[in-house]
PDB file of C-alpha atoms in Angstrom:
ATOM      1  CA  MET H 281      13.845  -8.570  19.957  1.00  0.00           C
ATOM      2  CA  THR H 282      13.188  -6.583  16.809  1.00  0.00           C
ATOM      3  CA  ASP H 283      15.776  -5.078  14.540  1.00  0.00           C
ATOM      4  CA  ILE H 284      15.447  -1.292  14.652  1.00  0.00           C
ATOM      5  CA  GLN H 285      17.008  -0.822  11.203  1.00  0.00           C
ATOM      6  CA  ASN H 286      15.297  -3.684   9.334  1.00  0.00           C
ATOM      7  CA  GLY H 287      11.836  -3.658  10.850  1.00  0.00           C
ATOM      8  CA  PRO H 288       9.735  -5.443  13.427  1.00  0.00           C
ATOM      9  CA  ASN H 289       9.121  -8.731  11.552  1.00  0.00           C
ATOM     10  CA  ARG H 290      10.507 -10.823   8.718  1.00  0.00           C
ATOM     11  CA  LEU H 291       6.994 -11.633   7.472  1.00  0.00           C
ATOM     12  CA  PRO H 292       4.104  -9.225   6.893  1.00  0.00           C
ATOM     13  CA  TRP H 293       1.920 -11.042   9.460  1.00  0.00           C
ATOM     14  CA  PRO H 294      -1.279  -8.935   9.417  1.00  0.00           C
ATOM     15  CA  PRO H 295      -2.278  -9.526   5.787  1.00  0.00           C
ATOM     16  CA  ILE H 296      -1.430 -13.231   6.140  1.00  0.00           C
ATOM     17  CA  ILE H 297      -3.482 -13.506   9.340  1.00  0.00           C
ATOM     18  CA  TYR H 298      -6.531 -11.647   8.029  1.00  0.00           C
ATOM     19  CA  LEU H 299      -6.574 -13.423   4.660  1.00  0.00           C
ATOM     20  CA  ALA H 300      -6.316 -16.792   6.438  1.00  0.00           C
ATOM     21  CA  ALA H 301      -9.118 -15.809   8.831  1.00  0.00           C
ATOM     22  CA  ILE H 302     -11.341 -14.796   5.898  1.00  0.00           C
ATOM     23  CA  ALA H 303     -10.620 -18.038   4.044  1.00  0.00           C
ATOM     24  CA  ILE H 304     -11.265 -20.136   7.162  1.00  0.00           C
ATOM     25  CA  SER H 305     -14.507 -18.212   7.863  1.00  0.00           C
ATOM     26  CA  ILE H 306     -15.770 -18.937   4.348  1.00  0.00           C
ATOM     27  CA  ALA H 307     -14.731 -22.589   4.514  1.00  0.00           C
ATOM     28  CA  LEU H 308     -16.359 -23.094   7.906  1.00  0.00           C
ATOM     29  CA  GLY H 309     -19.453 -21.274   6.708  1.00  0.00           C
ATOM     30  CA  LEU H 310     -19.762 -23.728   3.809  1.00  0.00           C
ATOM     31  CA  LEU H 311     -18.854 -26.852   5.771  1.00  0.00           C
ATOM     32  CA  PHE H 312     -20.453 -26.080   9.135  1.00  0.00           C
ATOM     33  CA  PRO H 313     -22.967 -23.252   8.719  1.00  0.00           C
ATOM     34  CA  LEU H 314     -24.086 -21.698  11.978  1.00  0.00           C
ATOM     35  CA  PRO H 315     -27.627 -20.448  12.503  1.00  0.00           C
ATOM     36  CA  TRP H 316     -28.148 -16.763  11.762  1.00  0.00           C
ATOM     37  CA  ILE H 317     -30.603 -14.211  13.068  1.00  0.00           C
ATOM     38  CA  SER H 318     -33.852 -13.896  11.115  1.00  0.00           C
ATOM     39  CA  ALA H 319     -35.578 -10.776   9.760  1.00  0.00           C
ATOM     40  CA  PRO H 320     -36.105  -7.998  10.710  1.00  0.00           C
ATOM     41  CA  LEU H 321     -32.989  -8.000  12.924  1.00  0.00           C
ATOM     42  CA  SER H 322     -30.937  -9.596  10.126  1.00  0.00           C
ATOM     43  CA  ASP H 323     -31.816  -6.596   7.927  1.00  0.00           C
ATOM     44  CA  ILE H 324     -30.520  -4.227  10.572  1.00  0.00           C
ATOM     45  CA  LEU H 325     -27.324  -6.298  10.930  1.00  0.00           C
ATOM     46  CA  PHE H 326     -26.940  -6.285   7.135  1.00  0.00           C
ATOM     47  CA  ALA H 327     -27.091  -2.460   7.127  1.00  0.00           C
ATOM     48  CA  ALA H 328     -24.712  -2.275  10.113  1.00  0.00           C
ATOM     49  CA  GLY H 329     -22.314  -4.532   8.212  1.00  0.00           C
ATOM     50  CA  TRP H 330     -22.222  -2.115   5.301  1.00  0.00           C
ATOM     51  CA  LEU H 331     -21.593   0.755   7.714  1.00  0.00           C
ATOM     52  CA  LEU H 332     -18.635  -1.164   9.169  1.00  0.00           C
ATOM     53  CA  VAL H 333     -17.255  -1.825   5.699  1.00  0.00           C
ATOM     54  CA  ALA H 334     -17.618   1.885   4.865  1.00  0.00           C
ATOM     55  CA  ALA H 335     -15.867   2.774   8.141  1.00  0.00           C
ATOM     56  CA  MET H 336     -13.076   0.363   7.231  1.00  0.00           C
ATOM     57  CA  VAL H 337     -12.595   1.953   3.801  1.00  0.00           C
ATOM     58  CA  ALA H 338     -12.490   5.447   5.332  1.00  0.00           C
ATOM     59  CA  LEU H 339     -10.113   4.361   8.099  1.00  0.00           C
ATOM     60  CA  ASP H 340      -7.743   2.519   5.761  1.00  0.00           C
ATOM     61  CA  PHE H 341      -7.763   5.308   3.183  1.00  0.00           C
ATOM     62  CA  SER H 342      -7.043   7.921   5.862  1.00  0.00           C
ATOM     63  CA  ALA H 343      -4.236   5.821   7.370  1.00  0.00           C
ATOM     64  CA  MET H 344      -2.587   5.031   4.037  1.00  0.00           C
ATOM     65  CA  ARG H 345      -2.826   8.622   2.900  1.00  0.00           C
ATOM     66  CA  THR H 346      -1.317   9.867   6.176  1.00  0.00           C
ATOM     67  CA  MET H 347       1.527   7.350   5.907  1.00  0.00           C
ATOM     68  CA  ALA H 348       2.207   8.307   2.285  1.00  0.00           C
ATOM     69  CA  ARG H 349       2.356  12.000   3.236  1.00  0.00           C
ATOM     70  CA  ALA H 350       4.805  11.159   6.025  1.00  0.00           C
ATOM     71  CA  LYS H 351       6.886   9.180   3.518  1.00  0.00           C
ATOM     72  CA  THR H 352       6.965   6.056   5.646  1.00  0.00           C
ATOM     73  CA  THR H 353       6.256   2.468   4.708  1.00  0.00           C
ATOM     74  CA  ILE H 354       2.863   0.834   4.935  1.00  0.00           C
ATOM     75  CA  MET H 355       4.502  -2.610   4.974  1.00  0.00           C
ATOM     76  CA  PRO H 356       4.237  -4.090   8.482  1.00  0.00           C
ATOM     77  CA  ASN H 357       7.547  -5.929   8.147  1.00  0.00           C
ATOM     78  CA  ARG H 358       9.674  -2.929   7.165  1.00  0.00           C
ATOM     79  CA  ALA H 359      11.321  -0.281   9.330  1.00  0.00           C
ATOM     80  CA  SER H 360       9.371   2.914   9.911  1.00  0.00           C
ATOM     81  CA  GLU H 361      11.096   6.059   8.680  1.00  0.00           C
ATOM     82  CA  HIS H 362       8.805   8.461  10.526  1.00  0.00           C
ATOM     83  CA  LEU H 363       6.477   8.303  13.511  1.00  0.00           C
ATOM     84  CA  VAL H 364       2.954   8.989  12.226  1.00  0.00           C
ATOM     85  CA  THR H 365       0.597  10.474  14.829  1.00  0.00           C
ATOM     86  CA  THR H 366      -1.928  12.453  12.750  1.00  0.00           C
ATOM     87  CA  GLY H 367      -5.032  11.514  10.806  1.00  0.00           C
ATOM     88  CA  ALA H 368      -6.450   8.151  11.809  1.00  0.00           C
ATOM     89  CA  PHE H 369      -3.341   7.601  13.944  1.00  0.00           C
ATOM     90  CA  SER H 370      -4.516  10.384  16.269  1.00  0.00           C
ATOM     91  CA  PHE H 371      -7.267   8.137  17.741  1.00  0.00           C
ATOM     92  CA  THR H 372      -5.881   4.618  17.205  1.00  0.00           C
ATOM     93  CA  ARG H 373      -2.277   3.482  16.929  1.00  0.00           C
ATOM     94  CA  ASN H 374      -3.310   0.708  14.521  1.00  0.00           C
ATOM     95  CA  PRO H 375      -5.987   2.066  12.180  1.00  0.00           C
ATOM     96  CA  ILE H 376      -5.280  -0.416   9.359  1.00  0.00           C
ATOM     97  CA  TYR H 377      -5.485  -3.421  11.687  1.00  0.00           C
ATOM     98  CA  LEU H 378      -8.641  -1.985  13.229  1.00  0.00           C
ATOM     99  CA  GLY H 379      -9.997  -1.533   9.703  1.00  0.00           C
ATOM    100  CA  ASN H 380      -9.187  -5.165   8.848  1.00  0.00           C
ATOM    101  CA  THR H 381     -11.059  -6.315  11.948  1.00  0.00           C
ATOM    102  CA  LEU H 382     -14.036  -4.075  11.092  1.00  0.00           C
ATOM    103  CA  LEU H 383     -14.031  -5.506   7.579  1.00  0.00           C
ATOM    104  CA  MET H 384     -14.276  -9.043   8.863  1.00  0.00           C
ATOM    105  CA  ILE H 385     -17.106  -8.176  11.254  1.00  0.00           C
ATOM    106  CA  GLY H 386     -18.885  -6.200   8.521  1.00  0.00           C
ATOM    107  CA  VAL H 387     -18.615  -9.006   5.985  1.00  0.00           C
ATOM    108  CA  GLY H 388     -19.919 -11.440   8.593  1.00  0.00           C
ATOM    109  CA  LEU H 389     -22.961  -9.230   9.213  1.00  0.00           C
ATOM    110  CA  ILE H 390     -23.564  -8.705   5.501  1.00  0.00           C
ATOM    111  CA  THR H 391     -23.261 -12.366   4.513  1.00  0.00           C
ATOM    112  CA  GLY H 392     -24.731 -13.909   7.635  1.00  0.00           C
ATOM    113  CA  ILE H 393     -21.697 -16.175   7.987  1.00  0.00           C
ATOM    114  CA  ALA H 394     -21.352 -16.160  11.755  1.00  0.00           C
ATOM    115  CA  TRP H 395     -17.824 -17.618  11.613  1.00  0.00           C
ATOM    116  CA  PHE H 396     -16.481 -14.201  10.597  1.00  0.00           C
ATOM    117  CA  LEU H 397     -17.283 -12.775  14.021  1.00  0.00           C
ATOM    118  CA  PRO H 398     -15.179 -15.030  16.284  1.00  0.00           C
ATOM    119  CA  LEU H 399     -12.431 -15.307  13.678  1.00  0.00           C
ATOM    120  CA  ALA H 400     -12.202 -11.505  13.511  1.00  0.00           C
ATOM    121  CA  ILE H 401     -11.404 -11.563  17.237  1.00  0.00           C
ATOM    122  CA  VAL H 402      -8.873 -14.393  16.728  1.00  0.00           C
ATOM    123  CA  ALA H 403      -7.245 -12.476  13.863  1.00  0.00           C
ATOM    124  CA  ALA H 404      -7.046  -9.303  15.959  1.00  0.00           C
ATOM    125  CA  PHE H 405      -5.474 -11.258  18.848  1.00  0.00           C
ATOM    126  CA  LEU H 406      -2.921 -12.939  16.584  1.00  0.00           C
ATOM    127  CA  THR H 407      -2.131  -9.612  14.898  1.00  0.00           C
ATOM    128  CA  GLN H 408      -1.510  -8.054  18.283  1.00  0.00           C
ATOM    129  CA  LYS H 409       0.796 -10.893  19.374  1.00  0.00           C
ATOM    130  CA  LEU H 410       2.687 -11.442  16.103  1.00  0.00           C
ATOM    131  CA  ALA H 411       2.799  -7.889  14.743  1.00  0.00           C
ATOM    132  CA  ILE H 412       1.615  -5.047  16.968  1.00  0.00           C
ATOM    133  CA  GLU H 413       3.690  -5.849  20.036  1.00  0.00           C
ATOM    134  CA  ARG H 414       6.782  -6.260  17.884  1.00  0.00           C
ATOM    135  CA  GLU H 415       5.984  -3.048  15.987  1.00  0.00           C
ATOM    136  CA  GLU H 416       5.621  -1.207  19.270  1.00  0.00           C
ATOM    137  CA  ARG H 417       9.076  -2.364  20.403  1.00  0.00           C
ATOM    138  CA  HIS H 418      10.463  -1.351  17.018  1.00  0.00           C
ATOM    139  CA  LEU H 419       8.866   2.114  17.233  1.00  0.00           C
ATOM    140  CA  GLU H 420      10.013   2.626  20.800  1.00  0.00           C
ATOM    141  CA  GLY H 421      13.555   1.650  19.860  1.00  0.00           C
ATOM    142  CA  ARG H 422      13.491   3.887  16.814  1.00  0.00           C
ATOM    143  CA  PHE H 423      11.681   6.953  18.210  1.00  0.00           C
ATOM    144  CA  GLY H 424      12.139   6.616  21.976  1.00  0.00           C
ATOM    145  CA  LYS H 425      10.322   9.179  24.126  1.00  0.00           C
ATOM    146  CA  ARG H 426       8.304  10.533  21.198  1.00  0.00           C
ATOM    147  CA  TYR H 427       6.741   7.086  20.712  1.00  0.00           C
ATOM    148  CA  ARG H 428       6.220   6.495  24.449  1.00  0.00           C
ATOM    149  CA  ASP H 429       4.429   9.855  24.743  1.00  0.00           C
ATOM    150  CA  TYR H 430       2.278   9.032  21.723  1.00  0.00           C
ATOM    151  CA  ALA H 431       1.447   5.580  23.147  1.00  0.00           C
ATOM    152  CA  LYS H 432       0.294   7.208  26.395  1.00  0.00           C
ATOM    153  CA  ARG H 433      -2.058   9.555  24.498  1.00  0.00           C
ATOM    154  CA  VAL H 434      -3.497   7.141  21.903  1.00  0.00           C
ATOM    155  CA  ARG H 435      -4.928   3.673  22.489  1.00  0.00           C
ATOM    156  CA  ARG H 436      -3.595   0.595  20.724  1.00  0.00           C
ATOM    157  CA  TRP H 437      -6.992  -0.307  19.186  1.00  0.00           C
ATOM    158  CA  ILE H 438      -9.837   2.048  20.103  1.00  0.00           C
TER     159      ILE H 438
END
């Protein structure tokens, strides 16, 4: 059970998870490189990767700006002061985590390191289990019906 006053977690799991997944992807790419798609499809994937990175930057910027305006913490291990439902939070309950996942996929497409793709999925799964589900319990305990109504309207990821 999470502590409503102190926050959903003791550790800020999402940055730890995504940084570890990036490091593991790079290490595996160096030690055990997987085959990658050749041109011209690789050129299209390269461009798509940059689009995903751009989407991540826009999504994260929008989410952080919205949270700053609401005067609530961006730290995933601290208690939320306000329920944020506008901006990027109006179409995904976890825009920063979605952005982190898009970043990993985008970097994988740009670099051609195939390990980024499955590890992005693993990182998203671990983030959901170690952070999102706990954050949801924290938000429901803190904001009650307002959070439950929001969760019915807006998807967890996309």
